[in-house]
Short mmCIF file of C-alpha atoms in Angstrom, two decimals:
data_model
loop_
_atom_site.label_atom_id
_atom_site.label_comp_id
_atom_site.label_asym_id
_atom_site.label_seq_id
_atom_site.Cartn_x
_atom_site.Cartn_y
_atom_site.Cartn_z
CA UNK A 578 115.12 122.07 103.82
CA UNK A 579 112.81 119.98 101.65
CA UNK A 580 109.44 118.84 103.00
CA UNK A 581 107.79 115.72 101.59
CA UNK A 582 104.26 114.79 102.66
CA UNK A 583 102.35 111.53 102.49
CA UNK A 584 98.90 112.81 103.38
CA UNK A 585 95.66 111.06 104.21
CA UNK A 586 92.47 112.30 105.76
CA UNK A 587 93.41 111.06 109.25
CA UNK A 588 97.20 111.39 109.40
CA UNK A 589 99.86 113.23 107.44
CA UNK A 590 103.44 111.94 107.55
CA UNK A 591 106.12 114.46 106.66
CA UNK A 592 109.80 113.93 105.92
CA UNK A 593 111.96 116.98 106.61
CA UNK A 594 115.08 116.53 104.49
CA UNK A 595 118.06 118.74 105.32
CA UNK A 596 121.10 117.51 103.45
CA UNK A 597 121.70 113.96 104.64
CA UNK A 598 119.50 114.41 107.69
CA UNK A 599 115.92 113.17 107.49
CA UNK A 600 113.40 113.73 110.27
CA UNK A 601 109.91 112.22 110.19
CA UNK A 602 107.07 114.39 111.50
CA UNK A 603 103.38 113.59 111.96
CA UNK A 604 100.39 115.91 111.94
CA UNK A 605 96.66 115.56 111.56
CA UNK A 606 95.50 114.59 108.10
CA UNK A 607 94.96 116.99 105.21
CA UNK A 608 92.45 116.20 102.47
CA UNK A 609 91.52 119.21 100.31
CA UNK A 610 88.21 117.63 99.28
CA UNK A 611 86.88 117.12 102.80
CA UNK A 612 88.60 119.94 104.75
CA UNK A 613 87.93 123.67 104.69
CA UNK A 614 90.82 126.03 104.05
CA UNK A 615 90.85 127.11 107.70
CA UNK A 616 91.31 123.51 108.82
CA UNK A 617 94.24 122.94 106.46
CA UNK A 618 95.89 126.17 107.55
CA UNK A 619 95.50 125.23 111.22
CA UNK A 620 97.32 121.93 110.65
CA UNK A 621 100.16 123.68 108.84
CA UNK A 622 100.58 126.60 111.25
CA UNK A 623 99.75 125.01 114.59
CA UNK A 624 101.04 121.45 114.11
CA UNK A 625 103.71 121.46 111.38
CA UNK A 626 105.51 124.78 111.81
CA UNK A 627 106.38 124.31 115.51
CA UNK A 628 108.08 121.01 114.67
CA UNK A 629 110.31 122.67 112.05
CA UNK A 630 111.94 124.97 114.63
CA UNK A 631 112.25 127.91 112.25
CA UNK A 632 114.07 126.02 109.46
CA UNK A 633 114.02 127.56 105.99
CA UNK A 634 111.87 125.43 103.67
CA UNK A 635 112.80 125.76 99.99
CA UNK A 636 110.72 122.91 98.48
CA UNK A 637 107.50 121.13 99.38
CA UNK A 638 106.34 117.96 97.63
CA UNK A 639 102.84 117.10 98.83
CA UNK A 640 101.25 113.78 97.87
CA UNK A 641 97.72 113.29 99.09
CA UNK A 642 94.34 111.67 98.84
CA UNK A 643 91.91 113.94 97.02
CA UNK A 644 94.68 115.84 95.21
CA UNK A 645 93.66 116.10 91.56
CA UNK A 646 95.60 118.34 89.18
CA UNK A 647 93.67 121.51 88.36
CA UNK A 648 90.78 120.75 90.72
CA UNK A 649 89.46 123.68 92.77
CA UNK A 650 90.15 121.93 96.07
CA UNK A 651 93.75 121.19 95.08
CA UNK A 652 94.32 124.80 94.03
CA UNK A 653 92.98 125.93 97.41
CA UNK A 654 95.44 123.63 99.15
CA UNK A 655 98.29 124.99 97.05
CA UNK A 656 97.37 128.60 97.92
CA UNK A 657 97.18 127.68 101.60
CA UNK A 658 100.61 126.04 101.58
CA UNK A 659 102.10 129.03 99.74
CA UNK A 660 100.60 131.40 102.33
CA UNK A 661 102.30 129.48 105.14
CA UNK A 662 105.57 128.86 103.22
CA UNK A 663 105.87 131.86 100.85
CA UNK A 664 109.52 131.18 99.95
CA UNK A 665 109.04 127.52 99.00
CA UNK A 666 108.48 125.92 95.62
CA UNK A 667 105.32 123.81 95.94
CA UNK A 668 104.37 120.63 94.08
CA UNK A 669 101.06 118.90 94.82
CA UNK A 670 100.35 115.46 93.36
CA UNK A 671 98.04 112.53 93.99
CA UNK A 672 98.86 109.85 96.54
CA UNK A 673 98.93 107.40 93.63
CA UNK A 674 101.75 109.25 91.87
CA UNK A 675 103.53 109.52 95.20
CA UNK A 676 103.29 105.77 95.67
CA UNK A 677 104.53 105.16 92.12
CA UNK A 678 107.55 107.42 92.57
CA UNK A 679 108.31 105.83 95.94
CA UNK A 680 107.99 102.23 94.74
CA UNK A 681 109.24 102.40 91.16
CA UNK A 682 111.64 105.34 91.25
CA UNK A 683 112.35 106.07 87.59
CA UNK A 684 111.55 102.59 86.30
CA UNK A 685 108.44 101.29 84.56
CA UNK A 686 106.12 99.22 86.75
CA UNK A 687 102.77 98.83 88.43
CA UNK A 688 102.28 100.63 91.73
CA UNK A 689 99.49 99.62 94.11
CA UNK A 690 98.08 101.01 97.34
CA UNK A 691 96.38 98.60 99.73
CA UNK A 692 95.13 100.46 102.77
CA UNK A 693 91.55 101.05 103.88
CA UNK A 694 90.77 101.16 100.17
CA UNK A 695 92.86 100.18 97.15
CA UNK A 696 94.25 101.73 94.01
CA UNK A 697 96.72 100.89 91.26
CA UNK A 698 98.39 102.47 88.26
CA UNK A 699 100.78 101.76 85.43
CA UNK A 700 103.80 104.04 85.83
CA UNK A 701 106.11 104.67 82.88
CA UNK A 702 109.00 105.98 84.96
CA UNK A 703 107.79 109.58 84.88
CA UNK A 704 103.99 109.67 84.95
CA UNK A 705 100.92 107.55 85.50
CA UNK A 706 100.19 106.08 82.08
CA UNK A 707 97.04 104.12 83.01
CA UNK A 708 94.76 103.71 86.01
CA UNK A 709 91.91 101.30 86.69
CA UNK A 710 89.45 103.40 88.75
CA UNK A 711 89.25 102.17 92.36
CA UNK A 712 85.53 103.15 92.68
CA UNK A 713 85.38 103.16 96.49
CA UNK A 714 84.35 100.44 98.92
CA UNK A 715 80.84 99.90 97.53
CA UNK A 716 81.77 99.35 93.87
CA UNK A 717 85.46 98.53 94.15
CA UNK A 718 88.45 98.85 96.52
CA UNK A 719 89.12 95.14 96.10
CA UNK A 720 91.93 93.90 98.33
CA UNK A 721 91.74 96.86 100.69
CA UNK A 722 90.94 96.79 104.38
CA UNK A 723 87.24 97.52 103.96
CA UNK A 724 86.98 94.67 101.45
CA UNK A 725 88.73 92.19 103.74
CA UNK A 726 86.69 93.32 106.73
CA UNK A 727 83.45 93.00 104.77
CA UNK A 728 84.30 89.45 103.74
CA UNK A 729 85.27 88.42 107.26
CA UNK A 730 82.18 89.81 109.01
CA UNK A 731 79.84 88.67 106.21
CA UNK A 732 81.11 85.10 106.41
CA UNK A 733 80.90 85.21 110.19
CA UNK A 734 77.32 86.50 110.21
CA UNK A 735 76.19 84.04 107.55
CA UNK A 736 77.49 81.06 109.53
CA UNK A 737 80.33 80.29 107.12
CA UNK A 738 82.89 80.30 109.92
CA UNK A 739 83.12 77.99 112.95
CA UNK A 740 81.17 79.24 115.95
CA UNK A 741 84.43 79.46 117.91
CA UNK A 742 85.86 81.92 115.35
CA UNK A 743 82.68 84.02 115.40
CA UNK A 744 82.77 84.23 119.20
CA UNK A 745 86.43 85.30 119.05
CA UNK A 746 85.51 88.03 116.57
CA UNK A 747 82.69 89.31 118.81
CA UNK A 748 84.85 89.19 121.92
CA UNK A 749 88.08 90.65 120.58
CA UNK A 750 86.37 93.37 118.55
CA UNK A 751 83.80 94.20 121.23
CA UNK A 752 80.90 93.79 118.83
CA UNK A 753 77.86 91.70 117.97
CA UNK A 754 75.57 90.87 115.06
CA UNK A 755 73.36 93.85 115.89
CA UNK A 756 76.26 96.25 116.33
CA UNK A 757 77.82 95.26 112.99
CA UNK A 758 74.55 95.84 111.12
CA UNK A 759 74.08 99.17 112.91
CA UNK A 760 77.59 100.40 112.05
CA UNK A 761 77.50 99.27 108.42
CA UNK A 762 74.03 100.50 107.47
CA UNK A 763 73.10 103.29 109.86
CA UNK A 764 76.29 105.12 110.77
CA UNK A 765 78.85 107.10 108.72
CA UNK A 766 82.27 105.86 107.61
CA UNK A 767 81.25 102.24 107.09
CA UNK A 768 84.44 101.69 105.11
CA UNK A 769 86.61 102.59 108.09
CA UNK A 770 84.45 100.47 110.36
CA UNK A 771 84.82 97.43 108.13
CA UNK A 772 88.57 98.00 107.85
CA UNK A 773 88.78 97.95 111.65
CA UNK A 774 88.40 94.14 111.45
CA UNK A 775 91.72 93.79 109.58
CA UNK A 776 93.79 93.42 112.81
CA UNK A 777 91.50 90.53 113.81
CA UNK A 778 92.07 88.90 110.42
CA UNK A 779 95.84 89.38 110.78
CA UNK A 780 95.87 87.81 114.25
CA UNK A 781 93.84 84.83 113.10
CA UNK A 782 95.25 84.31 109.60
CA UNK A 783 96.00 80.73 110.67
CA UNK A 784 92.26 80.01 110.69
CA UNK A 785 91.47 78.56 107.23
CA UNK A 786 88.18 80.45 106.92
CA UNK A 787 89.85 83.78 107.71
CA UNK A 788 92.74 83.07 105.33
CA UNK A 789 90.25 82.31 102.55
CA UNK A 790 88.63 85.73 103.01
CA UNK A 791 92.00 87.46 102.67
CA UNK A 792 92.93 85.37 99.63
CA UNK A 793 89.58 86.07 97.96
CA UNK A 794 90.06 89.79 98.48
CA UNK A 795 93.51 89.70 96.87
CA UNK A 796 92.32 87.45 94.04
CA UNK A 797 89.55 89.95 93.32
CA UNK A 798 92.10 92.79 93.28
CA UNK A 799 94.17 90.86 90.73
CA UNK A 800 91.20 89.93 88.54
CA UNK A 801 89.39 93.27 88.56
CA UNK A 802 92.39 95.59 88.59
CA UNK A 803 95.83 94.19 87.80
CA UNK A 804 94.74 91.98 84.90
CA UNK A 805 93.39 95.09 83.14
CA UNK A 806 96.94 96.36 82.53
CA UNK A 807 98.47 95.23 79.27
CA UNK A 808 101.70 93.32 79.84
CA UNK A 809 101.01 92.82 83.54
CA UNK A 810 103.12 89.65 83.69
CA UNK A 811 106.14 91.31 82.08
CA UNK A 812 106.83 94.02 84.69
CA UNK A 813 107.18 94.18 88.48
CA UNK A 814 104.17 94.98 90.64
CA UNK A 815 104.88 96.94 93.82
CA UNK A 816 102.69 97.60 96.87
CA UNK A 817 102.45 100.07 99.71
CA UNK A 818 99.96 100.33 102.55
CA UNK A 819 99.22 98.72 105.89
CA UNK A 820 97.13 95.90 104.43
CA UNK A 821 99.82 94.93 101.92
CA UNK A 822 102.43 94.83 104.68
CA UNK A 823 100.23 92.98 107.18
CA UNK A 824 99.43 90.16 104.73
CA UNK A 825 102.63 90.23 102.67
CA UNK A 826 103.10 86.45 102.66
CA UNK A 827 99.58 85.68 101.45
CA UNK A 828 99.67 88.55 98.95
CA UNK A 829 102.87 87.19 97.43
CA UNK A 830 101.36 83.71 97.15
CA UNK A 831 98.26 84.98 95.34
CA UNK A 832 100.32 87.06 92.90
CA UNK A 833 102.75 84.24 92.19
CA UNK A 834 99.85 81.88 91.42
CA UNK A 835 98.80 84.43 88.82
CA UNK A 836 102.33 84.57 87.31
CA UNK A 837 102.79 88.16 88.47
CA UNK A 838 106.27 89.34 89.46
CA UNK A 839 106.21 90.87 92.94
CA UNK A 840 108.47 93.84 93.57
CA UNK A 841 108.63 95.95 96.71
CA UNK A 842 106.05 95.72 99.49
CA UNK A 843 106.30 98.66 101.92
CA UNK A 844 104.02 99.65 104.79
CA UNK A 845 104.61 103.35 104.04
CA UNK A 846 105.82 105.15 100.90
CA UNK A 847 107.55 108.00 102.74
CA UNK A 848 111.09 106.52 102.66
CA UNK A 849 110.80 105.87 98.93
CA UNK A 850 109.52 109.41 98.37
CA UNK A 851 112.59 110.76 100.15
CA UNK A 852 114.85 108.57 98.03
CA UNK A 853 113.15 109.79 94.86
CA UNK A 854 113.52 113.48 95.69
CA UNK A 855 117.05 113.19 97.08
CA UNK A 856 117.96 112.00 93.58
CA UNK A 857 117.11 115.54 92.46
CA UNK A 858 113.89 114.78 90.59
#
């Protein structure tokens, strides 16, 4: 059996590939930068192993946030996986390379992740040849969920949206002016909090003011990230992530206005990862 992981800090999606059979498994997230070794081992032993029902695992391909080649945290994760699966060959790579392999296969292209944050890279068919640093939700992450949420709540609080839309936001999201300020400036994980407004934006994308926020976020992603890649208009640009999938129509419109060729848009990269590794690479 081959195990393939698409890992984030909150959730980890695994594909257990046994010949032609593919089973999808979910566990708690694994991020080597933010989790102690004991926490990672608990997820593997207590959550993953019972779902494998004693199957022999010969290969593990782990793609995750916080996985940087040669970094101490990544090496700790590799040792932990090897302790739990001593007979398996283990490969650990970044979530960005995982997305590139899933979206581009063995072809040259641009791979992008639009989730809570955002990232992108030029992929040459084998490796990541260039990457514009995402910089996180304060300095970057344009086009991601935190960026869209920030634009929506900022416009609402500044009176740039109709009062009816603001009241819908407060009511549907169970919040208020005071609560938003409290959560953004005085509590942890402001990026996740801001991204929590994405479902509201998706439900009300027909409101012109909401649609403009989403378009501005994607336009910023294009300007500050995609346009930095040489030859951007001569190769396909692919996307994965919940935000890309939720706003696929508007994302395609923004990219087409910029003369960018849109390739695949997938909510999750796991199926593409399976396809890549079933090809024997």
